Amino acid sequence: MWGGRFAEGPSAVMREINASIPFDKRLWRQDLRGSQAHAAMLGAQGIITLEDAAAIGTGLELVAADFRADGVPVDLALEDIHMLAESRLGEKIGAASGRLHTARSRNDQVATDFRLWVRDSIDEANRALGLLQDALLARAEQHADSVMPGFTHLQVAQPVTLGHHLMAYYEMIARDRSRFADARARLNLCPLGSAALAGTGFPIDRDSTASALGFDGPTRNSLDSVSDRDFAIEYLTCATQCSLHLSRLAEEFVIWASQPFGFVSLSDQWSTGSSIMPQKRNPDAAELVRGHSGRIAGSLVSLMMTMKGLPLAYSKDMQDDKPPVFEAHDLLGLSIAAMTGMVESAVFRTDRMHEAASAGFSTATDLADWLVREGGVPFREAHHITGRAVARAEADGVRLDQLPLDALKEIDDRIDDRVYGVLSVEASVASRTSFGGTAPARVRAAVAAARAAREEEGR
Ligand code: ARG
């Protein structure tokens, strides 16, 4: 492509270090699409003849058909997807192919291709996350009344409902999707026409290529356009944040599936056995989702390190932008799909959850609140009284609601038998009706609102 100035070819190592085709071949659809828009614009503007533009358009379709049928061949001599596509176009249509690169550079070309690719990846993540939300909604509705221990410090804190717990993840995923949407909106400007770095003297129409490619308009500064990878970093930021959420949910499944907890049994589809211990049933998929989040975060760091010291405009370092984005895309897609499958198929052991929720004096706060409400006791004092009741129950080896009334009265005379009405885990969760609280009625309302929002999106 630049043989005019060079007498010798590159060394084998140069060829290898320089080539991006082994990975950027994944951009082929976006590359051909960008070239279609560019060629049509060149024709419409009279920069090349309409015949040449038409020949290029037809040729690009033939190249696309080949790539679709046979994949993209890796030929290090052709360096990257842009040169490979152009060379294939030459094989299809001959001399006219040489006019495609008028008023364009690989710098604005790759910036455009990559934006298109990241935009598709955002759309894909958004769709997949919507399905995960649907799975969470369905299970949350089913378990709006199922009592489980709520934890702080992984110590039993207060009873909650499983539906409420699952809806917490629905909220996280909702934020992830909104972050992806924000990133998409900022990304959606077209760098094509910025050429190598300075723009071009040809009378191009950047608005038309931008709109042909589904962008909101052209980017405003040619130097920035060819050297900006914020959109990829933002994508990785969103992917990382999302993967952290998936990892936390995965960790819950790992904990819940362990025998001492026994809160969930993962379906056969989402577990593996051990080659040596026949009794084992391991939550490998959940562990890998947890593991993948580290790699996704690593790809964000990788691209930030690539970009941090680069002067304007393009530098070849920027070719390293793609592997981390591709890796994050693949790992995130797998992680979302795996979590969706696990959520859909998990068998929740509500009996075990209920039992665990009843242990650990989880309704102690309810006793304190009752003293405040019914006895007019200041909360601090009620906290102290309840602490003594817990100590007594612990010493006697019973649950709070198993302490006889005379034992409670011994601790504080203002306690009467109405207190037993609030000491069960069911009463505890039912009482937490504040907005955003765990009461089954609240959970059902939250599910209904979320479902309406999902339906609204579908319209
Ligand atoms: N393969 C290159 C990349 O991915 C394309 C841009 C090449 N531009 C250049 N000036 N060498 O970044």
Coordinates of C-alpha atoms and ligand atoms in Angstrom, one line a residue:
M1 CA 0.0 0.0 0.0
W2 CA 2.9 2.3 0.5
G3 CA 5.4 0.6 -1.7
G4 CA 6.1 3.9 -3.5
R5 CA 8.5 5.1 -0.8
F6 CA 9.9 1.7 0.3
A7 CA 12.6 -0.3 -1.4
E8 CA 12.6 -3.3 1.0
G9 CA 9.7 -5.2 2.6
P10 CA 9.3 -5.5 6.4
S11 CA 11.1 -8.1 8.4
A12 CA 9.1 -11.0 9.6
V13 CA 9.0 -9.7 13.1
M14 CA 7.9 -6.3 11.9
R15 CA 5.2 -7.9 10.0
E16 CA 4.0 -9.8 13.0
I17 CA 4.2 -6.9 15.5
N18 CA 2.5 -4.5 13.0
A19 CA -0.4 -6.7 11.9
S20 CA -3.8 -6.3 13.5
I21 CA -5.7 -8.6 11.1
P22 CA -5.6 -11.5 13.5
F23 CA -8.0 -9.6 15.8
D24 CA -9.4 -6.7 13.9
K25 CA -10.9 -9.0 11.4
R26 CA -13.9 -8.9 13.7
L27 CA -14.5 -5.4 12.4
W28 CA -15.3 -6.6 8.9
R29 CA -19.0 -5.9 8.8
Q30 CA -18.4 -2.4 10.2
D31 CA -15.5 -1.8 7.8
L32 CA -17.5 -2.7 4.7
R33 CA -20.5 -0.7 5.9
G34 CA -18.3 2.3 6.5
S35 CA -16.8 1.9 3.0
Q36 CA -20.3 1.6 1.4
A37 CA -21.3 4.9 3.0
H38 CA -18.1 6.6 2.0
A39 CA -18.2 5.4 -1.6
A40 CA -21.8 6.5 -2.0
M41 CA -20.9 9.9 -0.6
L42 CA -17.9 10.3 -3.0
G43 CA -20.2 9.5 -5.9
A44 CA -22.9 11.8 -4.8
Q45 CA -20.5 14.6 -4.3
G46 CA -18.9 14.1 -7.8
I47 CA -15.5 13.3 -6.2
I48 CA -15.5 10.0 -8.0
T49 CA -17.8 9.0 -10.9
L50 CA -21.2 7.5 -10.1
E51 CA -20.1 4.4 -12.2
D52 CA -17.1 3.9 -10.0
A53 CA -19.1 4.4 -6.9
A54 CA -21.6 1.8 -8.1
A55 CA -18.9 -0.6 -9.0
I56 CA -17.4 -0.2 -5.5
G57 CA -20.8 -0.7 -3.9
T58 CA -21.3 -3.9 -5.8
G59 CA -17.8 -5.1 -5.1
L60 CA -18.1 -4.5 -1.4
E61 CA -21.2 -6.6 -1.4
L62 CA -19.3 -9.4 -3.0
V63 CA -16.5 -9.1 -0.5
A64 CA -19.1 -9.2 2.3
A65 CA -20.6 -12.4 0.8
D66 CA -17.1 -14.0 0.8
F67 CA -16.4 -13.1 4.3
R68 CA -19.8 -14.2 5.4
A69 CA -19.3 -17.6 3.7
D70 CA -15.7 -18.3 4.5
G71 CA -14.7 -16.0 7.3
V72 CA -11.9 -13.4 7.0
P73 CA -8.6 -14.9 6.1
V74 CA -5.6 -13.9 8.2
D75 CA -2.9 -12.6 5.9
L76 CA -0.3 -10.7 7.9
A77 CA 1.0 -9.2 4.7
L78 CA -2.2 -7.3 4.4
E79 CA -1.8 -6.0 7.9
D80 CA -5.3 -5.1 8.9
I81 CA -9.0 -5.4 8.0
H82 CA -9.0 -2.1 6.1
M83 CA -6.2 -3.2 3.7
L84 CA -7.5 -6.7 3.4
A85 CA -10.9 -5.5 2.4
E86 CA -9.5 -3.0 -0.1
S87 CA -7.3 -5.7 -1.6
R88 CA -10.3 -8.1 -1.9
L89 CA -12.3 -5.3 -3.5
G90 CA -9.5 -4.9 -6.0
E91 CA -9.8 -8.6 -6.9
K92 CA -13.5 -8.2 -7.5
I93 CA -13.6 -4.9 -9.5
G94 CA -10.1 -4.0 -10.5
A95 CA -8.9 -0.4 -10.9
A96 CA -12.0 1.4 -9.6
S97 CA -11.2 0.0 -6.1
G98 CA -8.3 2.3 -6.0
R99 CA -10.7 5.3 -5.8
L100 CA -12.3 4.2 -2.6
H101 CA -9.6 5.6 -0.3
T102 CA -10.0 9.1 -1.7
A103 CA -10.6 11.7 1.1
R104 CA -10.2 9.0 3.8
S105 CA -7.4 7.5 5.9
R106 CA -7.2 4.4 7.9
N107 CA -7.2 6.7 10.9
D108 CA -10.7 8.0 10.5
Q109 CA -11.7 4.6 9.0
V110 CA -10.7 2.6 12.0
A111 CA -12.2 5.2 14.4
T112 CA -15.5 4.9 12.6
D113 CA -15.4 1.1 12.4
F114 CA -14.6 0.7 16.0
R115 CA -17.4 3.1 17.1
L116 CA -19.9 1.1 15.0
W117 CA -18.6 -2.1 16.6
V118 CA -18.8 -0.8 20.1
R119 CA -22.3 0.6 19.5
D120 CA -23.4 -2.8 18.4
S121 CA -21.8 -4.3 21.4
I122 CA -23.7 -1.9 23.7
D123 CA -27.0 -2.8 22.0
E124 CA -26.2 -6.4 22.5
A125 CA -25.4 -6.0 26.2
N126 CA -28.5 -3.9 26.7
R127 CA -30.7 -6.6 25.2
A128 CA -29.1 -9.4 27.1
L129 CA -29.3 -7.4 30.4
G130 CA -33.0 -6.9 29.7
L131 CA -33.4 -10.7 29.7
L132 CA -31.5 -11.0 32.9
Q133 CA -33.9 -8.4 34.4
D134 CA -36.9 -10.4 33.2
A135 CA -35.5 -13.5 34.9
L136 CA -34.9 -11.7 38.1
L137 CA -38.4 -10.2 38.0
A138 CA -40.0 -13.6 37.5
R139 CA -38.1 -15.2 40.4
A140 CA -38.7 -12.2 42.6
E141 CA -42.4 -12.3 42.0
Q142 CA -42.4 -16.0 42.8
H143 CA -40.5 -15.4 46.0
A144 CA -42.1 -12.2 47.2
D145 CA -43.1 -13.9 50.4
S146 CA -40.1 -16.2 50.9
V147 CA -38.3 -15.2 54.0
M148 CA -34.5 -15.4 54.1
P149 CA -31.9 -13.9 56.4
G150 CA -30.7 -10.4 55.3
F151 CA -27.1 -10.0 56.1
T152 CA -24.6 -7.3 57.0
H153 CA -21.0 -8.4 57.5
L154 CA -22.4 -11.7 56.3
Q155 CA -23.9 -12.0 59.7
V156 CA -27.6 -12.5 60.1
A157 CA -29.1 -9.1 60.5
Q158 CA -32.8 -8.9 59.8
P159 CA -35.2 -11.1 57.9
V160 CA -35.8 -10.0 54.3
T161 CA -37.6 -11.7 51.4
L162 CA -35.9 -13.5 48.6
G163 CA -37.9 -11.4 46.2
H164 CA -36.5 -8.2 47.7
H165 CA -33.0 -9.6 47.5
L166 CA -33.4 -10.5 43.9
M167 CA -34.9 -7.1 43.1
A168 CA -31.8 -5.5 44.5
Y169 CA -29.9 -7.0 41.5
Y170 CA -32.7 -5.9 39.2
E171 CA -31.9 -2.3 40.3
M172 CA -28.1 -2.8 39.7
I173 CA -28.8 -4.1 36.2
A174 CA -31.1 -1.2 35.5
R175 CA -28.3 1.2 36.4
D176 CA -25.9 -0.7 34.2
R177 CA -28.3 -0.4 31.3
S178 CA -28.7 3.3 31.8
R179 CA -24.9 3.7 31.9
F180 CA -24.6 1.8 28.6
A181 CA -27.3 4.1 27.2
D182 CA -25.4 7.2 28.3
A183 CA -22.2 5.9 26.7
R184 CA -24.0 5.1 23.5
A185 CA -25.5 8.6 23.3
R186 CA -22.0 10.2 23.6
L187 CA -20.4 7.7 21.2
N188 CA -22.9 8.3 18.4
L189 CA -21.0 10.9 16.3
C190 CA -19.1 9.9 13.2
P191 CA -15.4 10.5 12.8
L192 CA -15.4 9.6 9.1
G193 CA -14.1 12.4 6.9
S194 CA -11.5 13.5 9.5
A195 CA -9.1 11.8 7.2
A196 CA -5.5 11.3 8.5
L197 CA -5.8 14.0 11.2
A198 CA -6.4 17.4 9.5
G199 CA -9.6 16.9 7.4
T200 CA -9.5 16.9 3.6
G201 CA -9.6 19.3 0.7
F202 CA -12.1 17.2 -1.2
P203 CA -15.7 18.5 -1.0
I204 CA -17.0 15.7 1.1
D205 CA -20.4 15.6 2.9
R206 CA -19.8 14.4 6.4
D207 CA -23.4 14.7 7.4
S208 CA -24.5 12.2 4.8
T209 CA -22.0 9.5 5.8
A210 CA -22.8 10.1 9.4
S211 CA -26.5 9.7 8.8
A212 CA -26.0 6.7 6.5
L213 CA -24.2 5.0 9.3
G214 CA -26.9 5.8 11.9
F215 CA -24.8 8.5 13.7
D216 CA -26.4 11.6 15.0
G217 CA -23.9 13.8 13.1
P218 CA -20.2 14.2 12.4
T219 CA -17.6 14.7 15.1
R220 CA -16.4 18.3 15.4
N221 CA -12.6 18.2 15.5
S222 CA -10.6 16.1 13.1
L223 CA -7.6 15.8 15.4
D224 CA -9.8 14.6 18.3
S225 CA -11.8 12.4 16.0
V226 CA -8.9 10.2 15.0
S227 CA -7.3 10.0 18.4
D228 CA -10.3 9.7 20.6
R229 CA -11.0 6.3 22.2
D230 CA -13.1 7.6 25.1
F231 CA -16.0 5.7 23.7
A232 CA -14.2 2.5 24.1
I233 CA -13.0 3.3 27.6
E234 CA -16.5 4.3 28.5
Y235 CA -17.8 1.1 27.1
L236 CA -15.2 -0.8 29.2
T237 CA -16.2 1.2 32.3
C238 CA -19.8 0.3 31.8
A239 CA -18.9 -3.3 31.2
T240 CA -16.7 -3.4 34.2
Q241 CA -19.3 -1.9 36.5
C242 CA -21.8 -4.4 35.1
S243 CA -19.5 -7.3 35.6
L244 CA -18.9 -6.3 39.2
H245 CA -22.7 -6.7 39.8
L246 CA -22.7 -10.0 38.0
S247 CA -19.8 -11.1 40.1
R248 CA -21.5 -10.2 43.4
L249 CA -24.6 -12.1 42.3
A250 CA -22.4 -15.0 41.3
E251 CA -20.7 -14.9 44.7
E252 CA -24.1 -15.1 46.4
F253 CA -24.9 -18.2 44.4
V254 CA -21.5 -19.7 45.4
I255 CA -22.2 -19.0 49.1
W256 CA -25.8 -20.1 48.9
A257 CA -25.0 -23.3 47.1
S258 CA -22.4 -24.4 49.7
Q259 CA -23.7 -27.1 52.0
P260 CA -23.6 -25.1 55.3
F261 CA -26.0 -22.6 53.7
G262 CA -27.9 -24.9 51.3
F263 CA -30.1 -22.0 50.2
V264 CA -30.0 -22.9 46.6
S265 CA -29.3 -25.9 44.4
L266 CA -28.1 -25.0 41.0
S267 CA -29.5 -27.0 38.2
D268 CA -27.4 -29.6 36.4
Q269 CA -27.1 -27.3 33.5
W270 CA -25.1 -24.8 35.6
S271 CA -23.0 -27.1 37.7
T272 CA -20.2 -29.6 37.2
G273 CA -19.1 -32.6 39.1
S274 CA -15.6 -33.5 40.4
S275 CA -13.4 -36.0 38.7
I276 CA -12.4 -37.5 42.0
M277 CA -15.2 -36.7 44.6
P278 CA -18.4 -38.3 43.3
Q279 CA -20.7 -36.4 45.7
K280 CA -19.6 -33.0 44.4
R281 CA -21.7 -30.5 42.5
N282 CA -19.7 -27.4 41.9
P283 CA -21.0 -23.9 41.0
D284 CA -18.4 -23.5 38.3
A285 CA -20.4 -21.1 36.1
A286 CA -20.9 -18.7 39.0
E287 CA -17.2 -18.9 39.9
L288 CA -16.3 -18.1 36.3
V289 CA -18.6 -15.1 36.2
R290 CA -16.9 -14.0 39.4
G291 CA -13.5 -14.6 37.8
H292 CA -14.3 -13.0 34.5
S293 CA -15.2 -9.7 36.2
G294 CA -11.5 -9.4 37.1
R295 CA -10.5 -9.9 33.5
I296 CA -13.1 -7.3 32.3
A297 CA -11.7 -4.8 34.8
G298 CA -8.3 -5.7 33.5
S299 CA -9.3 -4.8 30.0
L300 CA -10.4 -1.3 31.1
V301 CA -7.1 -0.8 32.8
S302 CA -5.3 -2.0 29.7
L303 CA -6.9 0.5 27.4
M304 CA -6.5 3.4 29.8
M305 CA -2.8 2.6 30.0
T306 CA -2.6 2.5 26.2
M307 CA -4.1 5.9 25.9
K308 CA -2.7 7.8 28.8
G309 CA 0.5 9.2 27.3
L310 CA -0.4 9.6 23.6
P311 CA 0.0 13.0 22.0
L312 CA -2.3 14.0 19.3
A313 CA -3.2 12.6 16.9
Y314 CA -3.1 8.9 15.9
S315 CA -0.3 6.7 17.2
K316 CA 0.1 3.0 16.4
D317 CA -0.3 2.2 20.1
M318 CA -3.9 2.8 19.5
Q319 CA -4.2 -0.4 17.5
D320 CA -4.0 -2.1 20.9
D321 CA -7.4 -0.7 21.7
K322 CA -9.3 -3.6 20.2
P323 CA -8.2 -6.8 22.0
P324 CA -9.3 -5.5 25.4
V325 CA -12.7 -4.4 24.1
F326 CA -13.2 -7.7 22.2
E327 CA -12.2 -9.7 25.3
A328 CA -14.5 -7.7 27.6
H329 CA -17.4 -8.0 25.1
D330 CA -17.0 -11.8 24.9
L331 CA -16.6 -12.3 28.7
L332 CA -19.5 -10.0 29.5
G333 CA -21.8 -11.7 27.0
L334 CA -21.0 -15.1 28.5
S335 CA -21.4 -13.8 32.0
I336 CA -24.8 -12.2 31.4
A337 CA -26.1 -15.3 29.7
A338 CA -24.8 -17.6 32.4
M339 CA -26.2 -15.5 35.2
T340 CA -29.6 -15.4 33.4
G341 CA -29.6 -19.2 33.1
M342 CA -28.7 -19.6 36.7
V343 CA -31.3 -17.2 37.9
E344 CA -34.0 -18.9 35.8
S345 CA -33.2 -22.4 36.8
A346 CA -32.0 -22.1 40.4
V347 CA -34.0 -24.2 42.9
F348 CA -34.3 -22.0 46.0
R349 CA -34.5 -24.0 49.3
T350 CA -36.9 -21.7 51.0
D351 CA -37.2 -24.1 54.0
R352 CA -33.4 -23.6 54.7
M353 CA -33.7 -19.9 54.2
H354 CA -36.5 -19.6 56.6
E355 CA -34.7 -21.6 59.2
A356 CA -31.6 -19.5 58.8
A357 CA -33.7 -16.3 59.0
S358 CA -35.2 -17.4 62.3
A359 CA -31.7 -18.0 63.8
G360 CA -29.4 -15.4 65.0
F361 CA -32.0 -13.3 66.9
S362 CA -32.9 -11.7 63.6
T363 CA -36.0 -10.1 65.0
A364 CA -34.2 -8.3 67.8
T365 CA -34.8 -4.9 66.1
D366 CA -38.5 -5.7 65.9
L367 CA -38.6 -6.1 69.7
A368 CA -36.8 -2.8 70.2
D369 CA -39.1 -1.1 67.7
W370 CA -42.1 -2.6 69.6
L371 CA -40.9 -1.1 72.9
V372 CA -40.6 2.3 71.2
R373 CA -44.0 2.1 69.6
E374 CA -46.0 0.4 72.3
G375 CA -44.1 1.3 75.5
G376 CA -43.0 4.8 74.6
V377 CA -39.4 3.8 75.4
P378 CA -36.7 5.9 73.7
F379 CA -34.9 3.8 71.0
R380 CA -31.5 3.8 72.7
E381 CA -33.0 2.4 75.9
A382 CA -35.1 -0.1 73.9
H383 CA -31.9 -1.2 72.2
H384 CA -30.4 -1.9 75.6
I385 CA -33.4 -3.8 76.9
T386 CA -33.5 -5.9 73.7
G387 CA -29.8 -6.6 74.1
R388 CA -30.5 -8.1 77.5
A389 CA -33.3 -10.2 76.0
V390 CA -31.0 -11.5 73.4
A391 CA -28.4 -12.4 76.0
R392 CA -31.0 -14.3 78.0
A393 CA -32.3 -16.2 74.9
E394 CA -28.7 -17.1 74.0
A395 CA -28.0 -18.3 77.5
D396 CA -31.2 -20.4 77.5
G397 CA -30.4 -21.7 74.0
V398 CA -33.8 -20.5 72.6
R399 CA -35.0 -18.1 69.9
L400 CA -36.3 -14.7 71.0
D401 CA -39.9 -15.7 70.3
Q402 CA -39.4 -18.8 72.5
L403 CA -38.6 -16.7 75.7
P404 CA -41.5 -17.0 78.1
L405 CA -43.3 -13.8 79.0
D406 CA -42.1 -13.9 82.6
A407 CA -38.5 -14.0 81.4
L408 CA -39.2 -11.0 79.2
K409 CA -41.0 -9.1 82.0
E410 CA -38.1 -9.8 84.3
I411 CA -36.0 -7.8 81.8
D412 CA -38.5 -5.0 81.4
D413 CA -41.9 -4.8 82.9
R414 CA -43.4 -2.8 80.0
I415 CA -43.3 -5.9 77.8
D416 CA -46.6 -7.8 77.5
D417 CA -47.8 -10.7 75.4
R418 CA -48.6 -8.6 72.4
V419 CA -44.9 -8.6 71.7
Y420 CA -45.1 -12.1 70.3
G421 CA -47.0 -10.7 67.4
V422 CA -43.8 -9.0 66.1
L423 CA -41.2 -11.6 66.9
S424 CA -41.8 -14.0 64.0
V425 CA -39.8 -13.6 60.8
E426 CA -43.0 -13.3 58.8
A427 CA -44.3 -10.5 61.0
S428 CA -40.9 -8.8 60.8
V429 CA -40.8 -8.7 57.0
A430 CA -44.5 -7.8 56.7
S431 CA -44.0 -4.8 58.9
R432 CA -41.2 -3.3 56.7
T433 CA -43.6 -1.4 54.4
S434 CA -41.6 1.8 54.0
F435 CA -41.0 2.7 50.4
G436 CA -38.2 0.4 49.1
G437 CA -38.6 -1.9 52.1
T438 CA -38.8 -5.7 52.1
A439 CA -42.5 -6.2 52.9
P440 CA -44.0 -8.7 50.4
A441 CA -46.6 -6.1 49.4
R442 CA -43.7 -3.7 48.6
V443 CA -41.9 -6.3 46.7
R444 CA -44.9 -7.1 44.6
A445 CA -45.4 -3.4 43.9
A446 CA -41.7 -3.1 42.9
V447 CA -42.0 -6.1 40.6
A448 CA -45.2 -4.6 39.0
A449 CA -43.5 -1.2 38.4
A450 CA -40.4 -2.9 37.0
R451 CA -42.5 -5.0 34.7
A452 CA -44.4 -2.0 33.4
A453 CA -41.1 -0.3 32.7
R454 CA -39.9 -3.3 30.8
E455 CA -43.1 -3.4 28.8
E456 CA -42.8 0.3 28.1
E457 CA -39.3 -0.3 26.6
G458 CA -40.6 -3.0 24.4
R459 CA -43.1 -0.6 22.8
Ligands
ARG1 N1 -4.7 -1.2 12.1 C1 -4.7 0.2 12.5 C2 -5.4 0.3 13.9 O1 -6.1 -0.6 14.2 C3 -5.4 1.0 11.5 C4 -5.0 2.4 11.5 C5 -3.6 2.5 10.9 N2 -3.2 3.9 10.7 C6 -1.9 4.2 10.6 N3 -1.6 5.4 10.5 N4 -1.0 3.3 10.6 O2 -5.2 1.3 14.6

